[in-house]
mmCIF file of C-alpha atoms in Angstrom:
data_model
loop_
_atom_site.group_PDB
_atom_site.id
_atom_site.type_symbol
_atom_site.label_atom_id
_atom_site.label_comp_id
_atom_site.label_asym_id
_atom_site.label_seq_id
_atom_site.Cartn_x
_atom_site.Cartn_y
_atom_site.Cartn_z
ATOM 1 C CA MET A 1 0.000 0.000 0.000
ATOM 2 C CA TYR A 2 2.792 2.383 0.910
ATOM 3 C CA LYS A 3 4.646 1.718 -2.350
ATOM 4 C CA LYS A 4 1.454 2.207 -4.363
ATOM 5 C CA LEU A 5 0.724 5.591 -2.776
ATOM 6 C CA ASP A 6 4.347 6.662 -3.043
ATOM 7 C CA GLY A 7 4.419 5.708 -6.726
ATOM 8 C CA ASN A 8 1.220 7.662 -7.469
ATOM 9 C CA ILE A 9 2.921 11.047 -7.051
ATOM 10 C CA THR A 10 4.313 12.807 -10.125
ATOM 11 C CA THR A 11 7.564 14.652 -9.446
ATOM 12 C CA ASP A 12 8.208 17.970 -11.170
ATOM 13 C CA THR A 13 11.996 18.117 -11.490
ATOM 14 C CA GLY A 14 11.908 20.545 -14.413
ATOM 15 C CA ALA A 15 10.530 23.443 -12.369
ATOM 16 C CA VAL A 16 13.175 22.950 -9.694
ATOM 17 C CA ALA A 17 15.981 22.981 -12.269
ATOM 18 C CA GLU A 18 14.550 26.129 -13.854
ATOM 19 C CA LEU A 19 14.239 27.879 -10.483
ATOM 20 C CA LYS A 20 17.862 27.062 -9.639
ATOM 21 C CA ALA A 21 18.954 29.036 -12.682
ATOM 22 C CA TYR A 22 17.283 32.120 -11.176
ATOM 23 C CA GLU A 23 18.260 31.540 -7.548
ATOM 24 C CA LYS A 24 19.972 34.927 -7.205
ATOM 25 C CA GLU A 25 16.774 36.838 -7.969
ATOM 26 C CA ARG A 26 14.535 34.779 -5.647
ATOM 27 C CA PRO A 27 13.526 36.073 -2.175
ATOM 28 C CA THR A 28 15.428 34.849 0.871
ATOM 29 C CA PRO A 29 13.320 32.952 3.452
ATOM 30 C CA VAL A 30 12.699 35.194 6.474
ATOM 31 C CA VAL A 31 11.302 32.816 9.122
ATOM 32 C CA VAL A 32 12.672 29.337 9.800
ATOM 33 C CA ASP A 33 10.013 26.554 9.824
ATOM 34 C CA ALA A 34 7.269 28.664 8.215
ATOM 35 C CA GLN A 35 6.174 27.121 4.916
ATOM 36 C CA ASN A 36 4.784 28.755 1.773
ATOM 37 C CA ILE A 37 3.203 26.347 -0.701
ATOM 38 C CA LEU A 38 1.836 27.414 -4.073
ATOM 39 C CA LEU A 39 -1.280 25.423 -5.007
ATOM 40 C CA ILE A 40 -2.125 25.516 -8.709
ATOM 41 C CA GLY A 41 -5.361 24.222 -10.192
ATOM 42 C CA SER A 42 -4.682 23.416 -13.845
ATOM 43 C CA ASP A 43 -7.436 24.060 -16.397
ATOM 44 C CA SER A 44 -5.953 21.773 -19.044
ATOM 45 C CA ARG A 45 -8.629 20.033 -21.148
ATOM 46 C CA ALA A 46 -6.245 17.344 -22.320
ATOM 47 C CA GLY A 47 -6.702 13.625 -21.543
ATOM 48 C CA ASP A 48 -9.373 12.761 -18.973
ATOM 49 C CA ASN A 49 -10.266 16.438 -18.588
ATOM 50 C CA ARG A 50 -11.508 16.711 -22.192
ATOM 51 C CA LYS A 51 -15.189 16.561 -21.211
ATOM 52 C CA TYR A 52 -14.847 19.815 -19.242
ATOM 53 C CA GLY A 53 -14.148 21.914 -22.315
ATOM 54 C CA ARG A 54 -12.331 22.256 -25.609
ATOM 55 C CA ASP A 55 -8.871 20.705 -25.846
ATOM 56 C CA ASP A 56 -6.687 23.382 -27.429
ATOM 57 C CA GLY A 57 -3.706 21.159 -27.989
ATOM 58 C CA GLY A 58 -2.882 20.620 -24.339
ATOM 59 C CA SER A 59 -2.183 24.262 -23.475
ATOM 60 C CA GLN A 60 -3.191 25.186 -19.960
ATOM 61 C CA ARG A 61 -3.527 28.127 -17.641
ATOM 62 C CA SER A 62 -3.683 28.314 -13.877
ATOM 63 C CA ASP A 63 -7.451 28.399 -13.413
ATOM 64 C CA THR A 64 -6.979 28.638 -9.635
ATOM 65 C CA THR A 65 -3.827 29.706 -7.775
ATOM 66 C CA ILE A 66 -3.575 29.833 -3.981
ATOM 67 C CA LEU A 67 -0.550 30.767 -1.873
ATOM 68 C CA LEU A 68 -0.823 28.704 1.320
ATOM 69 C CA HIS A 69 1.141 30.038 4.302
ATOM 70 C CA LEU A 70 1.695 27.638 7.205
ATOM 71 C CA ALA A 71 2.822 29.443 10.349
ATOM 72 C CA ALA A 72 6.078 28.260 11.903
ATOM 73 C CA ASP A 73 4.228 27.187 15.073
ATOM 74 C CA ARG A 74 1.604 25.375 12.926
ATOM 75 C CA LYS A 75 -1.198 27.122 14.821
ATOM 76 C CA SER A 76 -2.608 28.806 11.731
ATOM 77 C CA ALA A 77 -2.845 28.413 7.967
ATOM 78 C CA THR A 78 -3.634 31.271 5.597
ATOM 79 C CA ALA A 79 -4.676 30.617 1.996
ATOM 80 C CA VAL A 80 -4.486 33.632 -0.336
ATOM 81 C CA SER A 81 -6.195 33.397 -3.729
ATOM 82 C CA ILE A 82 -4.476 35.175 -6.619
ATOM 83 C CA PRO A 83 -6.976 36.271 -9.292
ATOM 84 C CA ARG A 84 -6.217 34.806 -12.691
ATOM 85 C CA ASP A 85 -6.991 38.196 -14.322
ATOM 86 C CA LEU A 86 -4.673 40.191 -12.024
ATOM 87 C CA MET A 87 -2.312 42.383 -14.061
ATOM 88 C CA VAL A 88 1.280 41.601 -13.038
ATOM 89 C CA GLU A 89 4.871 41.703 -14.239
ATOM 90 C CA ILE A 90 5.770 38.265 -15.627
ATOM 91 C CA PRO A 91 9.527 37.733 -15.926
ATOM 92 C CA SER A 92 11.298 36.255 -18.935
ATOM 93 C CA CYS A 93 10.631 32.505 -18.729
ATOM 94 C CA ARG A 94 11.701 29.362 -20.536
ATOM 95 C CA THR A 95 8.984 27.605 -22.552
ATOM 96 C CA ALA A 96 8.386 23.878 -22.977
ATOM 97 C CA ASP A 97 10.205 23.966 -26.336
ATOM 98 C CA ASP A 98 13.257 25.608 -24.701
ATOM 99 C CA LYS A 99 12.650 29.147 -25.932
ATOM 100 C CA LYS A 100 12.744 32.297 -23.822
ATOM 101 C CA THR A 101 9.760 34.592 -23.515
ATOM 102 C CA ARG A 102 10.103 38.332 -23.085
ATOM 103 C CA GLU A 103 9.303 40.037 -19.806
ATOM 104 C CA ARG A 104 5.769 41.409 -20.013
ATOM 105 C CA PHE A 105 2.972 43.093 -18.060
ATOM 106 C CA THR A 106 -0.120 40.951 -18.518
ATOM 107 C CA GLN A 107 -2.721 38.904 -16.662
ATOM 108 C CA PHE A 108 -1.389 36.520 -14.045
ATOM 109 C CA ASN A 109 -2.589 33.181 -15.407
ATOM 110 C CA ALA A 110 -0.601 33.702 -18.616
ATOM 111 C CA ALA A 111 2.539 32.821 -16.595
ATOM 112 C CA PHE A 112 1.503 29.166 -16.357
ATOM 113 C CA GLU A 113 0.752 28.965 -20.071
ATOM 114 C CA LEU A 114 4.014 30.681 -21.031
ATOM 115 C CA GLY A 115 6.479 28.970 -18.734
ATOM 116 C CA GLY A 116 4.640 26.467 -16.544
ATOM 117 C CA THR A 117 5.057 26.108 -12.804
ATOM 118 C CA ALA A 118 8.501 27.735 -12.543
ATOM 119 C CA CYS A 119 7.290 30.868 -14.328
ATOM 120 C CA THR A 120 4.222 31.064 -12.055
ATOM 121 C CA ILE A 121 6.372 30.697 -8.935
ATOM 122 C CA ARG A 122 8.786 33.409 -10.069
ATOM 123 C CA THR A 123 5.849 35.708 -10.864
ATOM 124 C CA VAL A 124 4.359 35.167 -7.393
ATOM 125 C CA GLU A 125 7.722 35.692 -5.700
ATOM 126 C CA ARG A 126 8.368 38.891 -7.651
ATOM 127 C CA MET A 127 4.914 40.241 -6.740
ATOM 128 C CA THR A 128 4.915 39.268 -3.043
ATOM 129 C CA GLY A 129 8.558 39.051 -1.961
ATOM 130 C CA ILE A 130 7.612 35.704 -0.376
ATOM 131 C CA ARG A 131 9.824 32.667 -0.973
ATOM 132 C CA VAL A 132 7.777 29.736 -2.323
ATOM 133 C CA ASP A 133 9.086 26.602 -0.584
ATOM 134 C CA HIS A 134 6.976 23.996 -2.377
ATOM 135 C CA HIS A 135 4.339 23.694 -5.073
ATOM 136 C CA MET A 136 1.490 21.352 -5.982
ATOM 137 C CA VAL A 137 -0.474 21.164 -9.238
ATOM 138 C CA VAL A 138 -3.921 19.511 -9.179
ATOM 139 C CA ASP A 139 -6.196 18.906 -12.180
ATOM 140 C CA PHE A 140 -9.995 18.642 -12.432
ATOM 141 C CA ASN A 141 -10.228 14.893 -11.936
ATOM 142 C CA GLY A 142 -7.896 14.966 -8.948
ATOM 143 C CA PHE A 143 -10.088 17.506 -7.185
ATOM 144 C CA LYS A 144 -13.211 15.473 -7.934
ATOM 145 C CA ASP A 145 -11.693 12.212 -6.654
ATOM 146 C CA MET A 146 -10.581 13.792 -3.368
ATOM 147 C CA VAL A 147 -14.118 15.013 -2.651
ATOM 148 C CA ASP A 148 -15.497 11.534 -3.353
ATOM 149 C CA ALA A 149 -12.822 10.014 -1.094
ATOM 150 C CA VAL A 150 -14.227 11.882 1.939
ATOM 151 C CA ASP A 151 -17.803 10.866 0.984
ATOM 152 C CA GLY A 152 -18.736 14.334 -0.232
ATOM 153 C CA VAL A 153 -18.656 17.828 1.255
ATOM 154 C CA GLU A 154 -21.560 19.747 2.756
ATOM 155 C CA ILE A 155 -22.463 23.208 1.481
ATOM 156 C CA CYS A 156 -25.463 25.523 1.702
ATOM 157 C CA LEU A 157 -27.123 27.269 -1.235
ATOM 158 C CA LYS A 158 -29.276 30.367 -0.871
ATOM 159 C CA GLU A 159 -30.786 29.768 -4.316
ATOM 160 C CA PRO A 160 -31.078 26.739 -6.627
ATOM 161 C CA ILE A 161 -28.492 26.295 -9.393
ATOM 162 C CA ASN A 162 -29.113 25.223 -12.971
ATOM 163 C CA ASP A 163 -25.891 25.703 -14.942
ATOM 164 C CA LYS A 164 -25.635 23.715 -18.165
ATOM 165 C CA ASP A 165 -22.025 24.813 -18.810
ATOM 166 C CA ALA A 166 -20.936 23.488 -15.403
ATOM 167 C CA HIS A 167 -23.169 20.388 -15.721
ATOM 168 C CA LEU A 168 -24.778 21.350 -12.433
ATOM 169 C CA GLU A 169 -28.364 21.323 -11.178
ATOM 170 C CA LEU A 170 -28.894 21.693 -7.417
ATOM 171 C CA PRO A 171 -31.790 22.757 -5.164
ATOM 172 C CA ALA A 172 -31.471 25.482 -2.531
ATOM 173 C CA GLY A 173 -30.516 24.644 1.070
ATOM 174 C CA ARG A 174 -28.047 22.424 2.905
ATOM 175 C CA GLN A 175 -26.751 19.446 0.959
ATOM 176 C CA THR A 176 -23.733 17.220 0.400
ATOM 177 C CA LEU A 177 -21.973 17.407 -2.959
ATOM 178 C CA ASN A 178 -20.181 14.483 -4.550
ATOM 179 C CA GLY A 179 -17.010 15.018 -6.570
ATOM 180 C CA GLU A 180 -18.655 15.772 -9.916
ATOM 181 C CA GLU A 181 -21.131 18.201 -8.315
ATOM 182 C CA ALA A 182 -18.379 19.848 -6.292
ATOM 183 C CA LEU A 183 -16.294 20.398 -9.414
ATOM 184 C CA GLY A 184 -19.240 22.036 -11.153
ATOM 185 C CA TYR A 185 -19.926 24.166 -8.076
ATOM 186 C CA VAL A 186 -16.421 25.621 -7.796
ATOM 187 C CA ARG A 187 -16.132 26.123 -11.571
ATOM 188 C CA ALA A 188 -19.585 27.671 -12.181
ATOM 189 C CA ARG A 189 -19.591 31.381 -12.874
ATOM 190 C CA LYS A 190 -22.289 32.500 -15.299
ATOM 191 C CA SER A 191 -25.267 31.162 -13.328
ATOM 192 C CA LEU A 192 -24.173 32.163 -9.808
ATOM 193 C CA GLY A 193 -24.109 35.656 -8.276
ATOM 194 C CA ASN A 194 -23.006 38.417 -10.618
ATOM 195 C CA GLY A 195 -21.043 36.088 -12.876
ATOM 196 C CA SER A 196 -17.659 37.455 -11.808
ATOM 197 C CA ASP A 197 -14.476 35.541 -11.115
ATOM 198 C CA THR A 198 -14.430 37.332 -7.728
ATOM 199 C CA GLU A 199 -17.503 35.465 -6.514
ATOM 200 C CA ARG A 200 -16.168 32.212 -7.929
ATOM 201 C CA MET A 201 -12.943 32.604 -5.912
ATOM 202 C CA GLU A 202 -14.962 33.257 -2.745
ATOM 203 C CA ARG A 203 -17.016 30.140 -3.445
ATOM 204 C CA GLN A 204 -13.844 28.102 -3.981
ATOM 205 C CA GLN A 205 -12.452 29.361 -0.677
ATOM 206 C CA GLN A 206 -15.651 28.492 1.203
ATOM 207 C CA PHE A 207 -15.723 25.041 -0.348
ATOM 208 C CA LEU A 208 -12.085 24.347 0.558
ATOM 209 C CA GLY A 209 -12.885 25.464 4.102
ATOM 210 C CA ALA A 210 -15.783 23.003 4.213
ATOM 211 C CA LEU A 211 -13.486 20.260 2.865
ATOM 212 C CA VAL A 212 -10.905 20.960 5.605
ATOM 213 C CA ASN A 213 -13.685 20.908 8.206
ATOM 214 C CA LYS A 214 -14.989 17.577 6.890
ATOM 215 C CA MET A 215 -11.554 15.979 7.033
ATOM 216 C CA GLN A 216 -10.943 17.146 10.600
ATOM 217 C CA SER A 217 -14.421 16.608 12.026
ATOM 218 C CA ASN A 218 -14.970 12.986 11.011
ATOM 219 C CA GLY A 219 -11.544 11.705 11.938
ATOM 220 C CA VAL A 220 -10.218 11.152 8.420
ATOM 221 C CA LEU A 221 -6.700 12.267 9.309
ATOM 222 C CA LEU A 222 -6.549 9.966 12.328
ATOM 223 C CA ASN A 223 -8.252 6.921 10.823
ATOM 224 C CA PRO A 224 -6.061 4.829 8.477
ATOM 225 C CA THR A 225 -9.106 3.164 6.836
ATOM 226 C CA ARG A 226 -10.647 6.549 5.996
ATOM 227 C CA LEU A 227 -7.313 8.185 5.204
ATOM 228 C CA TYR A 228 -6.116 5.653 2.622
ATOM 229 C CA PRO A 229 -8.740 6.478 -0.093
ATOM 230 C CA VAL A 230 -8.060 10.188 0.427
ATOM 231 C CA LEU A 231 -4.317 9.681 0.067
ATOM 232 C CA ASP A 232 -4.823 7.458 -2.976
ATOM 233 C CA ALA A 233 -6.945 10.114 -4.718
ATOM 234 C CA ALA A 234 -4.641 12.942 -3.669
ATOM 235 C CA THR A 235 -1.384 11.282 -4.672
ATOM 236 C CA LYS A 236 -2.778 10.258 -8.076
ATOM 237 C CA SER A 237 -3.772 13.839 -8.832
ATOM 238 C CA LEU A 238 -0.689 15.656 -7.547
ATOM 239 C CA THR A 239 2.357 16.913 -9.365
ATOM 240 C CA THR A 240 4.788 18.306 -6.791
ATOM 241 C CA ASP A 241 8.352 19.458 -6.357
ATOM 242 C CA PRO A 242 10.802 16.771 -5.122
ATOM 243 C CA GLY A 243 10.515 18.115 -1.558
ATOM 244 C CA LEU A 244 6.908 16.883 -1.353
ATOM 245 C CA ALA A 245 7.098 14.005 -3.810
ATOM 246 C CA SER A 246 6.971 11.147 -1.316
ATOM 247 C CA LEU A 247 4.284 9.831 0.983
ATOM 248 C CA ARG A 248 6.465 10.575 4.016
ATOM 249 C CA ASP A 249 6.884 14.209 2.973
ATOM 250 C CA LEU A 250 3.127 14.625 2.450
ATOM 251 C CA TYR A 251 2.350 12.848 5.723
ATOM 252 C CA ASP A 252 4.698 15.139 7.641
ATOM 253 C CA LEU A 253 2.979 18.131 6.055
ATOM 254 C CA VAL A 254 -0.522 16.899 6.922
ATOM 255 C CA ARG A 255 0.482 15.815 10.430
ATOM 256 C CA GLY A 256 1.757 19.339 11.096
ATOM 257 C CA MET A 257 -1.615 20.776 10.029
ATOM 258 C CA ARG A 258 -4.080 18.392 11.635
ATOM 259 C CA ASP A 259 -4.172 20.246 14.975
ATOM 260 C CA VAL A 260 -4.711 23.704 13.447
ATOM 261 C CA PRO A 261 -8.112 24.936 14.767
ATOM 262 C CA THR A 262 -10.611 25.311 11.923
ATOM 263 C CA GLU A 263 -11.156 28.967 12.807
ATOM 264 C CA GLN A 264 -7.434 29.510 12.166
ATOM 265 C CA VAL A 265 -7.588 27.959 8.678
ATOM 266 C CA GLN A 266 -8.290 31.211 6.856
ATOM 267 C CA PHE A 267 -9.097 32.066 3.253
ATOM 268 C CA LEU A 268 -8.897 35.430 1.524
ATOM 269 C CA THR A 269 -8.188 37.010 -1.846
ATOM 270 C CA VAL A 270 -5.286 39.380 -2.361
ATOM 271 C CA PRO A 271 -6.628 42.973 -2.115
ATOM 272 C CA ARG A 272 -7.456 44.073 -5.640
ATOM 273 C CA GLN A 273 -9.747 46.311 -7.653
ATOM 274 C CA PRO A 274 -10.706 46.708 -11.336
ATOM 275 C CA TYR A 275 -7.656 47.595 -13.430
ATOM 276 C CA ARG A 276 -7.721 51.268 -14.376
ATOM 277 C CA ASN A 277 -7.163 50.587 -18.098
ATOM 278 C CA ASP A 278 -9.530 47.614 -18.384
ATOM 279 C CA PRO A 279 -12.342 46.922 -15.872
ATOM 280 C CA ASN A 280 -12.330 43.267 -16.966
ATOM 281 C CA ARG A 281 -8.888 42.869 -15.377
ATOM 282 C CA ASP A 282 -7.680 43.385 -11.776
ATOM 283 C CA GLU A 283 -4.869 45.331 -10.127
ATOM 284 C CA LEU A 284 -3.478 45.247 -6.584
ATOM 285 C CA VAL A 285 -4.808 47.687 -3.994
ATOM 286 C CA GLU A 286 -1.919 49.325 -2.168
ATOM 287 C CA PRO A 287 -0.813 49.591 0.566
ATOM 288 C CA ASP A 288 -3.222 46.785 1.576
ATOM 289 C CA ALA A 289 -1.664 44.116 -0.659
ATOM 290 C CA GLY A 290 1.870 45.064 0.368
ATOM 291 C CA ASP A 291 0.875 44.929 4.052
ATOM 292 C CA LEU A 292 -0.592 41.444 3.589
ATOM 293 C CA PHE A 293 2.528 40.167 1.842
ATOM 294 C CA LYS A 294 4.725 41.647 4.596
ATOM 295 C CA GLN A 295 2.698 39.922 7.341
ATOM 296 C CA LEU A 296 2.984 36.559 5.623
ATOM 297 C CA ARG A 297 6.634 37.061 4.744
ATOM 298 C CA GLU A 298 7.425 37.746 8.410
ATOM 299 C CA ASP A 299 5.060 35.035 9.682
ATOM 300 C CA LYS A 300 2.886 37.555 11.523
ATOM 301 C CA PRO A 301 -0.863 37.080 12.031
ATOM 302 C CA VAL A 302 -3.642 38.296 9.765
ATOM 303 C CA ALA A 303 -7.343 38.211 10.559
ATOM 304 C CA VAL A 304 -10.279 37.615 8.232
ATOM 305 C CA VAL A 305 -13.946 38.518 8.683
ATOM 306 C CA PRO A 306 -16.955 38.452 6.337
ATOM 307 C CA ALA A 307 -17.048 41.388 3.906
ATOM 308 C CA ASP A 308 -20.093 43.019 5.517
ATOM 309 C CA GLU A 309 -18.480 42.943 8.982
ATOM 310 C CA LEU A 310 -15.295 44.490 7.623
ATOM 311 C CA GLU A 311 -17.215 47.295 5.907
ATOM 312 C CA GLU A 312 -19.148 48.005 9.123
ATOM 313 C CA ALA A 313 -15.930 48.098 11.176
ATOM 314 C CA GLU A 314 -14.328 50.492 8.683
ATOM 315 C CA ARG A 315 -17.369 52.798 8.866
ATOM 316 C CA ASP A 316 -17.227 52.760 12.672
ATOM 317 C CA GLN A 317 -13.516 53.563 12.571
ATOM 318 C CA GLU A 318 -14.101 56.492 10.223
ATOM 319 C CA SER A 319 -16.927 57.913 12.346
ATOM 320 C CA GLY A 320 -14.817 57.578 15.507
ATOM 321 C CA ARG A 321 -12.099 59.866 14.203
ATOM 322 C CA ASP A 322 -12.679 63.390 15.519
ATOM 323 C CA GLY A 323 -9.378 64.868 14.385
ATOM 324 C CA LYS A 324 -8.202 65.880 17.863
ATOM 325 C CA PRO A 325 -4.420 66.086 18.330
ATOM 326 C CA ASP A 326 -4.341 63.766 21.357
ATOM 327 C CA ASP A 327 -5.875 60.986 19.228
ATOM 328 C CA ALA A 328 -2.798 60.920 17.031
ATOM 329 C CA ALA A 329 -0.481 61.055 20.005
ATOM 330 C CA SER A 330 -2.107 58.231 21.949
ATOM 331 C CA GLU A 331 -0.131 55.008 21.920
ATOM 332 C CA SER A 332 -1.700 51.596 21.315
ATOM 333 C CA PRO A 333 -0.466 48.184 20.149
ATOM 334 C CA THR A 334 -0.278 47.694 16.388
ATOM 335 C CA PRO A 335 -3.551 45.989 15.420
ATOM 336 C CA THR A 336 -3.579 42.750 13.435
ATOM 337 C CA PRO A 337 -4.387 43.558 9.787
ATOM 338 C CA THR A 338 -7.916 42.443 8.935
ATOM 339 C CA TYR A 339 -9.154 41.403 5.506
ATOM 340 C CA SER A 340 -12.370 40.219 3.926
ATOM 341 C CA GLY A 341 -12.449 36.427 3.911
ATOM 342 C CA SER A 342 -13.657 33.254 5.594
ATOM 343 C CA SER A 343 -12.439 30.389 7.771
ATOM 344 C CA ALA A 344 -12.956 26.636 7.753
ATOM 345 C CA ALA A 345 -15.117 27.025 10.876
ATOM 346 C CA ASP A 346 -17.768 29.110 9.074
ATOM 347 C CA ASP A 347 -21.208 27.555 8.635
ATOM 348 C CA LEU A 348 -22.352 28.595 5.172
ATOM 349 C CA CYS A 349 -26.019 28.083 6.125
ATOM 350 C CA LYS A 350 -25.788 30.709 8.880
ATOM 351 C CA GLN A 351 -24.408 33.467 6.674
#
């Protein structure tokens, strides 16, 4: 069983070799034992993924990209979504046919198409100043199989869904999604909310939180009989760097996370707004984005609250400022930066 699981994992040695060539330009790790893992959801339609869309010759973009920060004390985990349409500086990268691209300012998910995982990692590091320690690439079928391996994940819908493009038809209310339904749910965009990628990212974050909660609450991580199917599905779907390409490495990673309280497994999207030259693209909001990257880089805490609570708190803060000189002079501890987001402890039916 161990050999089977160990042999399931695909090792990405090419990205590591490419990153070594650019070692001098990469950020230096700031905090020992903190871990930053880049999770990439590939939207390739090649092979078994063909039924989810047109196969354009195997080209792929990073449909979902999340920077996962594990605190050095393993008491918190912060997952930051990077919008695929965020306008960023992509460095010169090496393509699959050994050519070099030019440095360009374009949307973020083009990095994966141009230069694969290494190019995406270098783009993230350039934007955030955070050293990426490891990476994992998961495709559609891998995500679906992991949901099935935990016997589905519970969500709550305010309204029914009927999305032909996502192959999804669901009633309103609390329900448990199987793998195929879950994949449609996190991919759907046109039929849910305002049709934006922003809402889709929030939905993906909430679903991942529910998945974490399911794995912790029903003893999956502590029960070998329940854990084996999850590991089998996960290892089959993963392409990782050599540092995570063995069952022991993955087990050590999971073991370090299993005691993180669900309320400290946090999800948020990097602060962004419509790009000034094209409202269909995004740009970073500063100094908020820079402050977030600094907190993660230095392994300092961040807090997340629902968007409506954050807006209310900001209004209260504004109304409480009376402009008196002694307000500015008063000393108080530096508050923990707070962002709009969710945690794995949130009950979607109570929101």
